[in-house]
Structures are given as structure tokens and as C-alpha cells.
C-alpha atoms as a printed R data frame, in Angstrom:
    type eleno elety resid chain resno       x       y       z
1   ATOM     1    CA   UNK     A     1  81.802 114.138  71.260
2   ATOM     2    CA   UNK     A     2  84.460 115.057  68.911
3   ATOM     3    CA   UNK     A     3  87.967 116.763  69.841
4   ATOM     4    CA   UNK     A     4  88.489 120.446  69.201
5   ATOM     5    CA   UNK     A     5  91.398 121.805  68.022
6   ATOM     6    CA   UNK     A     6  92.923 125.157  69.226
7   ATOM     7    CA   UNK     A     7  96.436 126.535  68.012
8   ATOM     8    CA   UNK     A     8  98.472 128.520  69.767
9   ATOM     9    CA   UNK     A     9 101.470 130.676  69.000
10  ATOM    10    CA   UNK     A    10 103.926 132.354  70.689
11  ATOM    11    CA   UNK     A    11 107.826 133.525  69.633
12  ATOM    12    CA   UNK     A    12 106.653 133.174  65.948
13  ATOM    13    CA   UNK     A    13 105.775 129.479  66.488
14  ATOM    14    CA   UNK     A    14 102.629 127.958  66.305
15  ATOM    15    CA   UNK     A    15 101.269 125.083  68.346
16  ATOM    16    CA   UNK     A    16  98.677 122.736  68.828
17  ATOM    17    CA   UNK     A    17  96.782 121.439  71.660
18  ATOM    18    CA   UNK     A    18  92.977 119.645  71.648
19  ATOM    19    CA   UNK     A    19  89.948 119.570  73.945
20  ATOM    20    CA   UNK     A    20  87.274 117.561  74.910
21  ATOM    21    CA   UNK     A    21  84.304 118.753  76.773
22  ATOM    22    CA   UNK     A    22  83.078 121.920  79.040
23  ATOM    23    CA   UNK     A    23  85.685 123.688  80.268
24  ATOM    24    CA   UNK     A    24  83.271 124.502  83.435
25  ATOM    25    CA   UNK     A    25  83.965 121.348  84.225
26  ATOM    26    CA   UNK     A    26  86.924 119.215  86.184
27  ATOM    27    CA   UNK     A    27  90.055 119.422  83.843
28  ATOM    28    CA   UNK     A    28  92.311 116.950  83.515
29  ATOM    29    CA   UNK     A    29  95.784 117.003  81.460
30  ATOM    30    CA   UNK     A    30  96.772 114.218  79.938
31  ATOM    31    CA   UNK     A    31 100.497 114.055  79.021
32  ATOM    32    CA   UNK     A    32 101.440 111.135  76.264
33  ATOM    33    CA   UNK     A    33 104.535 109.180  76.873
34  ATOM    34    CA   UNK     A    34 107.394 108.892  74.762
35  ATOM    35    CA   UNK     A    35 106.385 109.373  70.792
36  ATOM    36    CA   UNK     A    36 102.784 109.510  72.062
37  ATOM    37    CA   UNK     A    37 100.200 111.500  70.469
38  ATOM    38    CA   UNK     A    38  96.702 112.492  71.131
39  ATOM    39    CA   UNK     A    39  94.935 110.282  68.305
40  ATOM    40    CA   UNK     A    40  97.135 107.290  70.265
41  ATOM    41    CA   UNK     A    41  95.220 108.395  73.475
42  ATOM    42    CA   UNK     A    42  91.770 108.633  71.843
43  ATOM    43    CA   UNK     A    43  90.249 105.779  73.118
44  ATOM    44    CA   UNK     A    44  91.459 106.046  76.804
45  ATOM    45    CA   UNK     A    45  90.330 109.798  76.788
46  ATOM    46    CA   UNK     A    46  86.639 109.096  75.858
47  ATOM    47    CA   UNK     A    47  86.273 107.242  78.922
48  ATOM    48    CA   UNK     A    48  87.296 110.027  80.958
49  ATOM    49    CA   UNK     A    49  85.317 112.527  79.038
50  ATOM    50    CA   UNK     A    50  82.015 112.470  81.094
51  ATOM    51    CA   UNK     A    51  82.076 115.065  83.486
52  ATOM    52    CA   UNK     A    52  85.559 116.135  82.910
53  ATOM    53    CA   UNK     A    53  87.094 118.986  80.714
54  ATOM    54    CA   UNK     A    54  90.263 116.749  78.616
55  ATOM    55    CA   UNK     A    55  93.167 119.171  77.436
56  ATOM    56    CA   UNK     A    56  96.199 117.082  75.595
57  ATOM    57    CA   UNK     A    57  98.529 118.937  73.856
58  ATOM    58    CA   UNK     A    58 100.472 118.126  70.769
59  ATOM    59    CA   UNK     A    59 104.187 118.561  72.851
60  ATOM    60    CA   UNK     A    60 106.424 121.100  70.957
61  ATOM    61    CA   UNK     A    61 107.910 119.033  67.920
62  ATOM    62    CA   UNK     A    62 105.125 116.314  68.126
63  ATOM    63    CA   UNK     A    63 102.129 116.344  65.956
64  ATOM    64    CA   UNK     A    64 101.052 119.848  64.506
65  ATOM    65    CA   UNK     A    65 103.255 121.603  67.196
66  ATOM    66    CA   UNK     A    66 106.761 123.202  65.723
67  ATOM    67    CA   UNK     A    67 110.080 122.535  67.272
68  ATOM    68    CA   UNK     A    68 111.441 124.754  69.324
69  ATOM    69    CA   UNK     A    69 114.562 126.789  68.989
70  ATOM    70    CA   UNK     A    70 115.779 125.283  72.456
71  ATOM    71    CA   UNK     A    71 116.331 122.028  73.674
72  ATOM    72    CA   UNK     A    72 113.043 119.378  73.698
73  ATOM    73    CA   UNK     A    73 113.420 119.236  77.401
74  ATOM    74    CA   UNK     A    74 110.902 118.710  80.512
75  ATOM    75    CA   UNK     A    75 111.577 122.702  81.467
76  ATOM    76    CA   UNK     A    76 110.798 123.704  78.537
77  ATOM    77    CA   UNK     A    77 107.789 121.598  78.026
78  ATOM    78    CA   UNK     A    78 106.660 122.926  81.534
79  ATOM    79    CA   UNK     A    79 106.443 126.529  80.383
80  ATOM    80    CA   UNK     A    80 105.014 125.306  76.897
81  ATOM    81    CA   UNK     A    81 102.308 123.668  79.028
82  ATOM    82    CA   UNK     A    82 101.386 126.870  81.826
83  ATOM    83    CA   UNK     A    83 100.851 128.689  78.396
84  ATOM    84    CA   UNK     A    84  98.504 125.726  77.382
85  ATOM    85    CA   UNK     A    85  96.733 126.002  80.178
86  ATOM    86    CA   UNK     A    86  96.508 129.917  79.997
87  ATOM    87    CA   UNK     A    87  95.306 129.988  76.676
88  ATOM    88    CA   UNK     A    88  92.725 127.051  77.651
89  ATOM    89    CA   UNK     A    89  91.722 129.376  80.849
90  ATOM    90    CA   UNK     A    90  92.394 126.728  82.848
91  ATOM    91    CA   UNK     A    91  93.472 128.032  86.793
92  ATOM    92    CA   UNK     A    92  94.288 124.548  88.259
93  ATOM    93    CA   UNK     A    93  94.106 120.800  86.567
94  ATOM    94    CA   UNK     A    94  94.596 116.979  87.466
95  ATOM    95    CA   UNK     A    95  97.266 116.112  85.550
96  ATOM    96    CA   UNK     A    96  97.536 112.413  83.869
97  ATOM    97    CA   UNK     A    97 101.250 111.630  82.560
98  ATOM    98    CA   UNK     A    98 101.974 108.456  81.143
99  ATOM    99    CA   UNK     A    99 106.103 107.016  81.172
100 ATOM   100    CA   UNK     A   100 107.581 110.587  79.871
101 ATOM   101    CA   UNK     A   101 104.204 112.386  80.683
102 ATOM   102    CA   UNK     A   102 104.408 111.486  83.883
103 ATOM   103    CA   UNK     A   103 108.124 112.980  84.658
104 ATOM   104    CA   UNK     A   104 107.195 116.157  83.006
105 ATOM   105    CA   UNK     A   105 103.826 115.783  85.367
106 ATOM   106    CA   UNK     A   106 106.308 115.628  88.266
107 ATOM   107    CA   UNK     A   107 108.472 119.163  86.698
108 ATOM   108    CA   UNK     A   108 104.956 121.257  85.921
109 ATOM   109    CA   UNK     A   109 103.953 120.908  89.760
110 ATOM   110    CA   UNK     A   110 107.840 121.447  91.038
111 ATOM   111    CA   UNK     A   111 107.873 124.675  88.882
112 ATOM   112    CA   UNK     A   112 104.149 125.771  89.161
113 ATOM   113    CA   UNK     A   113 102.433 124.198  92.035
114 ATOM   114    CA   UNK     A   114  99.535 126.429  92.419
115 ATOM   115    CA   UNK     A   115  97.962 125.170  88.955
116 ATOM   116    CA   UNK     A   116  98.004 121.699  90.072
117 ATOM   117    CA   UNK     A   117  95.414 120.130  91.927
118 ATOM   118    CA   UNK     A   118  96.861 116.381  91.554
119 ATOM   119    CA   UNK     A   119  99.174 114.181  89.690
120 ATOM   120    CA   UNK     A   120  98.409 110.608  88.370
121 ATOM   121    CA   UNK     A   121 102.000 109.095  87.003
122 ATOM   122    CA   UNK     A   122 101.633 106.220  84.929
123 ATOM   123    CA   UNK     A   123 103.747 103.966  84.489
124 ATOM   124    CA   UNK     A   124 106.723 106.111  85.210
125 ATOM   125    CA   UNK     A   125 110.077 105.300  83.489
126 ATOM   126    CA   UNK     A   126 112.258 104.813  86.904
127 ATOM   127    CA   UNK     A   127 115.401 101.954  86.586
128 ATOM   128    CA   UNK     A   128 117.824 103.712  88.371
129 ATOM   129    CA   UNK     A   129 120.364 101.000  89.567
130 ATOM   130    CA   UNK     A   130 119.996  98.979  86.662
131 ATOM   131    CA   UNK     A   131 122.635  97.104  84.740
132 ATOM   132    CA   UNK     A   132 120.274  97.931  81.614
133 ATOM   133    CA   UNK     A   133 119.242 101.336  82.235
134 ATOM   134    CA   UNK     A   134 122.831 101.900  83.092
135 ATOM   135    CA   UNK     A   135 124.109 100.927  79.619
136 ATOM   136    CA   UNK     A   136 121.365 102.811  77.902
137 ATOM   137    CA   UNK     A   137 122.002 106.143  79.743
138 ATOM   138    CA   UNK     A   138 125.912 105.957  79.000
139 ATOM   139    CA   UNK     A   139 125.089 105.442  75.324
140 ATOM   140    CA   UNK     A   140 123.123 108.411  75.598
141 ATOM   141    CA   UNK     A   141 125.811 110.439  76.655
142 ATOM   142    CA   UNK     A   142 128.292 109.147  74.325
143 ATOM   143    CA   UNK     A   143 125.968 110.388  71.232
144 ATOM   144    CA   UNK     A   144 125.941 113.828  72.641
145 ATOM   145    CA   UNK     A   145 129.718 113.725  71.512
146 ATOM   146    CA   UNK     A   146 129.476 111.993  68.171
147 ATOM   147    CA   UNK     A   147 128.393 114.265  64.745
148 ATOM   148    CA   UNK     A   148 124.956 114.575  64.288
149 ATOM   149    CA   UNK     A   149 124.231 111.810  61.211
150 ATOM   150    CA   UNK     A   150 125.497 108.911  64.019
151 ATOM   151    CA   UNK     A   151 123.920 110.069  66.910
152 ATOM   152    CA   UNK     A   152 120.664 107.985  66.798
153 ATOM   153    CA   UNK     A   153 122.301 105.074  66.499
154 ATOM   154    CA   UNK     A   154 123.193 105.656  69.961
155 ATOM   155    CA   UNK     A   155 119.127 104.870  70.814
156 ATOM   156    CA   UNK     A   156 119.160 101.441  69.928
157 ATOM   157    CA   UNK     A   157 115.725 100.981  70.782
158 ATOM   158    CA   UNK     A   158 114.848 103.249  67.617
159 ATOM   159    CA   UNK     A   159 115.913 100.143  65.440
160 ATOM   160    CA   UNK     A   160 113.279  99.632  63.732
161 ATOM   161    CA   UNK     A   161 113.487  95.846  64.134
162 ATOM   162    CA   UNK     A   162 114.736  95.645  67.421
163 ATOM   163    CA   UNK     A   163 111.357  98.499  68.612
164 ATOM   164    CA   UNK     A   164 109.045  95.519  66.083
165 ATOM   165    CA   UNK     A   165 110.707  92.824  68.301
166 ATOM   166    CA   UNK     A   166 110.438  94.552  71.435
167 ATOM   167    CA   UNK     A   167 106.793  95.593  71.330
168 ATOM   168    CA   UNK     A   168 105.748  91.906  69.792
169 ATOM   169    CA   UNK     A   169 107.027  90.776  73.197
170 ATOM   170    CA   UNK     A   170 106.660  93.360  75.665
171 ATOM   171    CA   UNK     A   171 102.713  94.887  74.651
172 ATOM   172    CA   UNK     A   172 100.041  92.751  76.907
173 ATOM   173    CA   UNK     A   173  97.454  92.732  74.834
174 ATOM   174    CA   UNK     A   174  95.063  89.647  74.797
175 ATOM   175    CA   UNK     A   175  94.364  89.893  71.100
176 ATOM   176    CA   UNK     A   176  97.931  88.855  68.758
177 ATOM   177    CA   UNK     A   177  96.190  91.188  65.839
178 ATOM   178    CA   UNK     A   178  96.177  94.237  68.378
179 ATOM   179    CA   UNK     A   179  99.612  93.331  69.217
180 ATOM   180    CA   UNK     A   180 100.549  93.417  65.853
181 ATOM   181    CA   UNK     A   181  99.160  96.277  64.751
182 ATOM   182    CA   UNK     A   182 100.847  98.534  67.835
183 ATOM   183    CA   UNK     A   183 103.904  96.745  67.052
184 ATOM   184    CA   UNK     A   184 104.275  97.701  63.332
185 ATOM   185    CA   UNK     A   185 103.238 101.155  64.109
186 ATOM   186    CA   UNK     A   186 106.633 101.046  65.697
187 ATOM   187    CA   UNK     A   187 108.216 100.853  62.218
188 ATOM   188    CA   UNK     A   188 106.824 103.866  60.941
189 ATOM   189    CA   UNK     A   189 109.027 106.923  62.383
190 ATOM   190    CA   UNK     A   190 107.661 109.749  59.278
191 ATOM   191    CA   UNK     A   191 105.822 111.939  61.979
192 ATOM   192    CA   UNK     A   192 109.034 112.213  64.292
193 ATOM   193    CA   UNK     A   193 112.132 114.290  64.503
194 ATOM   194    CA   UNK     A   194 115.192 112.750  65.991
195 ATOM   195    CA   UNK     A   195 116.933 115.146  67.230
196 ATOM   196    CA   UNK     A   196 113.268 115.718  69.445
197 ATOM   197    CA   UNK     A   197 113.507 112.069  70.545
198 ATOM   198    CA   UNK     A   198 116.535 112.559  71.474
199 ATOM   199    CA   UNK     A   199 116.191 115.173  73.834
200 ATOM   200    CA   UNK     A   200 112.782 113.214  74.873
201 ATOM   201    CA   UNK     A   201 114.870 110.438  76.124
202 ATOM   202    CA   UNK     A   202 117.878 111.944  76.987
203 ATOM   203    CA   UNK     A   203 115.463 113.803  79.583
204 ATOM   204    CA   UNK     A   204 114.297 110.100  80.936
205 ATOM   205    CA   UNK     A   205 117.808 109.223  81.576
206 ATOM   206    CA   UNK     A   206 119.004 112.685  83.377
207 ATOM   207    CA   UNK     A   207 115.657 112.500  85.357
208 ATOM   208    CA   UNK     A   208 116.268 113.955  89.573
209 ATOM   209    CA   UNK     A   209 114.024 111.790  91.218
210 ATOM   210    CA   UNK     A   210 113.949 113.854  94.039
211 ATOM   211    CA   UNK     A   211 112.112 116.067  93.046
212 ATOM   212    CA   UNK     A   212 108.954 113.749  94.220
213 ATOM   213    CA   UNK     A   213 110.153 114.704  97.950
214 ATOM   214    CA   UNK     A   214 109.060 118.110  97.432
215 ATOM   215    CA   UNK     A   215 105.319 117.971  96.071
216 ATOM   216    CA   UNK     A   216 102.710 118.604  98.288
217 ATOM   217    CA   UNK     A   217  99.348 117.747  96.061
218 ATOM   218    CA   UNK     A   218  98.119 114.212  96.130
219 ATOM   219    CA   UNK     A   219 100.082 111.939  93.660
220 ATOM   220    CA   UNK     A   220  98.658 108.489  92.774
221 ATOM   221    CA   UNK     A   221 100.802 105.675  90.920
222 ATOM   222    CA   UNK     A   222  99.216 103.351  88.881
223 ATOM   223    CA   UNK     A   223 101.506 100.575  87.207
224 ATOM   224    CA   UNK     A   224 101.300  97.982  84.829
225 ATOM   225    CA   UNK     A   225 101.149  94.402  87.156
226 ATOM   226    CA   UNK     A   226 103.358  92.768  83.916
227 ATOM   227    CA   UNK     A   227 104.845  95.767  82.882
228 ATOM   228    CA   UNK     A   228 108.512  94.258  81.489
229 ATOM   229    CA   UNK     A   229 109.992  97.349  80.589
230 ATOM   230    CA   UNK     A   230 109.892  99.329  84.055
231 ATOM   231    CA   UNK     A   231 109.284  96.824  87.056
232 ATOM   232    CA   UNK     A   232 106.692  97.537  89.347
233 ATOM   233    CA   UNK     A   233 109.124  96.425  92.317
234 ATOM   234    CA   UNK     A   234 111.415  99.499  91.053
235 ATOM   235    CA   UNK     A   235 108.907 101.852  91.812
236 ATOM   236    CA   UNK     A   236 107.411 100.480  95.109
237 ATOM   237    CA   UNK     A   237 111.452 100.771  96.231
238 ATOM   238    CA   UNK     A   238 111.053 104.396  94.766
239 ATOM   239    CA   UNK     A   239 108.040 105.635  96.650
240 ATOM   240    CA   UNK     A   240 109.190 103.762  99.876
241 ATOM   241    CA   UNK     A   241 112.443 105.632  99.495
242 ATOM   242    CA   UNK     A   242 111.201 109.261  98.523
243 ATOM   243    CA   UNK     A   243 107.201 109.663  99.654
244 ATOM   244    CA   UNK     A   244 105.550 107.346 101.424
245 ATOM   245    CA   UNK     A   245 102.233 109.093 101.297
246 ATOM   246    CA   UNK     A   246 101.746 108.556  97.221
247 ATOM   247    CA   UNK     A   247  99.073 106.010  96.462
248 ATOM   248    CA   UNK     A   248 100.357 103.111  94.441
249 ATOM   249    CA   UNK     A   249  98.233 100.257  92.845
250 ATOM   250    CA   UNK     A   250  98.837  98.002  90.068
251 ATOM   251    CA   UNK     A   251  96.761  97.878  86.507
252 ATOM   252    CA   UNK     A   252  95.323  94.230  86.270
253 ATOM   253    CA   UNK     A   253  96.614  93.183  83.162
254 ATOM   254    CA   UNK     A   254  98.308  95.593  81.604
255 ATOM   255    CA   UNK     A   255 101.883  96.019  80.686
256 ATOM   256    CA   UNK     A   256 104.477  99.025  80.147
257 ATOM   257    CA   UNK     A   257 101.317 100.886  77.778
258 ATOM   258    CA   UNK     A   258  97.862 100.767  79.974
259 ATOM   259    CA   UNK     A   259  96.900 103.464  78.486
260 ATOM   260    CA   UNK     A   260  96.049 101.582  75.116
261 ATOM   261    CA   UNK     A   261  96.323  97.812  76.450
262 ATOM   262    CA   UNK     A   262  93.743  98.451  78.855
263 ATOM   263    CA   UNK     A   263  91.983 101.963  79.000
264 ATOM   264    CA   UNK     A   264  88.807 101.432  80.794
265 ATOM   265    CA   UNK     A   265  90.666  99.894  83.407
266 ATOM   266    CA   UNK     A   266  92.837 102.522  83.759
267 ATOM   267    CA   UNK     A   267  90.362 105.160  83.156
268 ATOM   268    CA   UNK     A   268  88.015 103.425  85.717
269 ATOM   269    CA   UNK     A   269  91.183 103.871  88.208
270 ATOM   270    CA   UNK     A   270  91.575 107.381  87.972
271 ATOM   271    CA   UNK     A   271  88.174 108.555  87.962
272 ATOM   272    CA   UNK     A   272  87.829 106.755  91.709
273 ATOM   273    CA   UNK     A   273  90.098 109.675  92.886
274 ATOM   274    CA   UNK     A   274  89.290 112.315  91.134
């Protein structure tokens, strides 16, 4: 079964978001990460397609969706996505949010919980405490003070070379040519807008985590086991700390990316609580 593609407009923008299936059926959201995109997605979305209804939206500034005229933030994104769901005639949806996804999973059910039925985070970007994350989150700030033209070097994960070097190391893949391939993808930045990633990441660091104290539908973890970039350790600490009744369980095999190192796994995961 193919995707379908449905645009949407609204304050003299257009949008887009794609579908997969019956929409009689169980709907499920799935939210990329951090300069994700559907086509990214395609392979772990086909194994969730039978018996479910897949909605994924191109974000506003990502893939055929404009920018907006406000900040690229996980607010805004959560009214971009209750109009999604509106124009898809969607009442209530499982919602699947990978690193990113998954906070702005978290801020659609604070601000709309009745068209939520649960919440599957994966992967989510917590290192609060961290020497690392630390540094990175203060650099953030700093560029929000510096002109425009030097503000990305700021990120210094959008190196080119240091993102090549990172994801050669960091992506658990067992083949080196897959590895490779994901890794030089990170070289090519033509379909992204800085000043979107900006705000993207900028809304990673600023992240209240405690908002997770006040959701009341089921919310399932599901973490890479060698996931180098967020620790799994951080986010037992987190759900220990903030809501002990979310279900957490560790992806054999994957890293910070299950959702392309290894999607039937994580696929197989999520469909044992829907």
C-alpha cells in the first residue's frame, strides 16, 4: 500500500501531511525526530500499517510543509498537529514520537488530552544534569544573542564532519554499508532551514520535564539498550523521579535511531500494546 498525500492550508500557508491505510481503523501518529521526515520513517511505518490507520505529517518547515510566521516550537507544532488531525477526521490517536517527536508527543496530550488515547516516546532526548548537555544548551542560548549569519555555528553538531563522525560511531547498525549510507545522509542539509533547526533544538534544550507528572493516558518508553547519545540509565532516573506508572523497556539492539536501525523490532514492540 502506497502513502497518500493530503495538503492542508490554513493562514495562507499550505501544508503537508500523509496517510496510510483506513481511517476506520486504529490511528496512530507518528512524530519524526529531529530533521526526520516521513520517507526516513517508511520502512518502520509499513510494519505498523496492518490494521492501523498511519498519519505522519510533514512538521511546519520540514518537507512540503511552509514555515511558519512564528517560532518552530513544540506549541506551535501542537496546534499545527490538532488541525492535522481535524482535517484527517481523526477524534482520538496513539501517538508514536521519536527523540523530538516524542517531547512534542508529551505537549499535544498536556494541551489536548481528550484526542489522545496513548503515547509511545522513543527514545526521548532527556540529559538533564549533564556536563555535555549542559555545554550544548548554554551554546544555544548564547546564539540567540549573536547576528543571524553566526548563529548555527552555535549547533556544533550541524558540522557537517563532526554529524559524519558522530553517526559513523554512534548508528548501531550491523551492516558498515547501512551505516554509511545514514551517515553521509548527514552531510546533505539542502532540504532544511536553519533557523527551523534551530528552534527544533532550542525546544530540546528548554524542554519542562514535568510536564510527564500531569498525563493521565498510558505512556510506554521504549529505548535504545546501546543508545550513546541519550543513556537509557537517564531516563529510568527520569520515570522513577516523575511517573512511576509509565512502561519502560529497552530495544534489543538498537541505538539512539530504532526507528531505522531496527524497525520490526520496534514496530513489533508497539503493536503488543496497542
Amino acid at each position: 500500500m502506497e502513502f497518500k498525500r493530503h495538503t492542508l492550508k490554513d493562514d495562507g500557508k499550505t501544508f503537508t501531511y500523509w496517510t496510510l491505510g483506513n481511517n476506520k481503523k486504529q490511528s496512530l501518529l507518528i512524530l519524526p525526530g529531529l530533521t526526520g521526515q516521513y520517507k526516513d520513517l517508511a520502512q518502520f511505518i509499513h510494519h505498523l500499517e496492518k490494521n492501523n490507520f498511519i498519519i505522519i505529517p510533514d512538521l511546519p518547515g520540514w518537507g512540503e510543509s511552509q514555515q511558519l510566521d512564528k517560532k518552530h516550537n513544540l506549541t506551535e507544532y501542537s496546534h499545527f498537529l490538532k488541525k492535522v488531525l481535524d482535517d484527517a477526521e481523526i477524534d482520538k490517536t496513539v501517538i508514536v514520537g521519536h527523540c523530538l517527536g516524542s517531547l512534542l508527543a508529551i505537549t499535544f496530550a498536556k494541551l489536548f488530552p481528550t484526542r489522545v488515547n496513548k503515547l509511545f516516546l522513543i527514545t526521548p532526548p532527556y540529559e538533564d544534569g549533564s556536563m555535555i548537555f549542559g555545554v550544548l544548551k548554554h551554546m544555544g542560548e548564547l546564539s540567540q544573542h549573536m547576528p543571524r549569519a553566526v548563529q548555527s555555528l552555535f549547533f556544533l553538531w550541524r558540522n557537517r564532519f563532526v554529524g559524519f563522525a558522530a553517526a559513523m560511531f554512534l548508528l548501531r547498525f550491523k551492516s558498515f554499508r547501512k551505516r554509511a549510507y545514514y551517515s553521509l545522509k548527514t552531510l546533505d542539509r539542502s532540504n532544511e532551514v536553519e533557523d527551523v533547526v534551530i528552534d527544533n533544538t532550542l525546544s530540546i534544550y528548554h524542554f519542562n520535564w514535568n510536564v510527564l507528572k500531569y498525563l493521565n493516558q498510558p505512556i510506554y518508553v521504549f529505548h535504545g539498550e546501546r543508545d550513546l547519545v541519550i543513556m537509557p540509565k537517564k531516563i529510568e532516573q527520569l520515570i522513577e523521579k516523575l511517573h512511576g506508572d509509565i512502561v519502560f523497556e529497552l530495544i534489543p539492539n538498537a541505538g539512539h535511531l530504532p526507528p531505522i536501525e531496527t524497525p520490526e523490532t520496534l514496530a513489533r514492540m508497539i503493536l503488543e500494546h496497542i
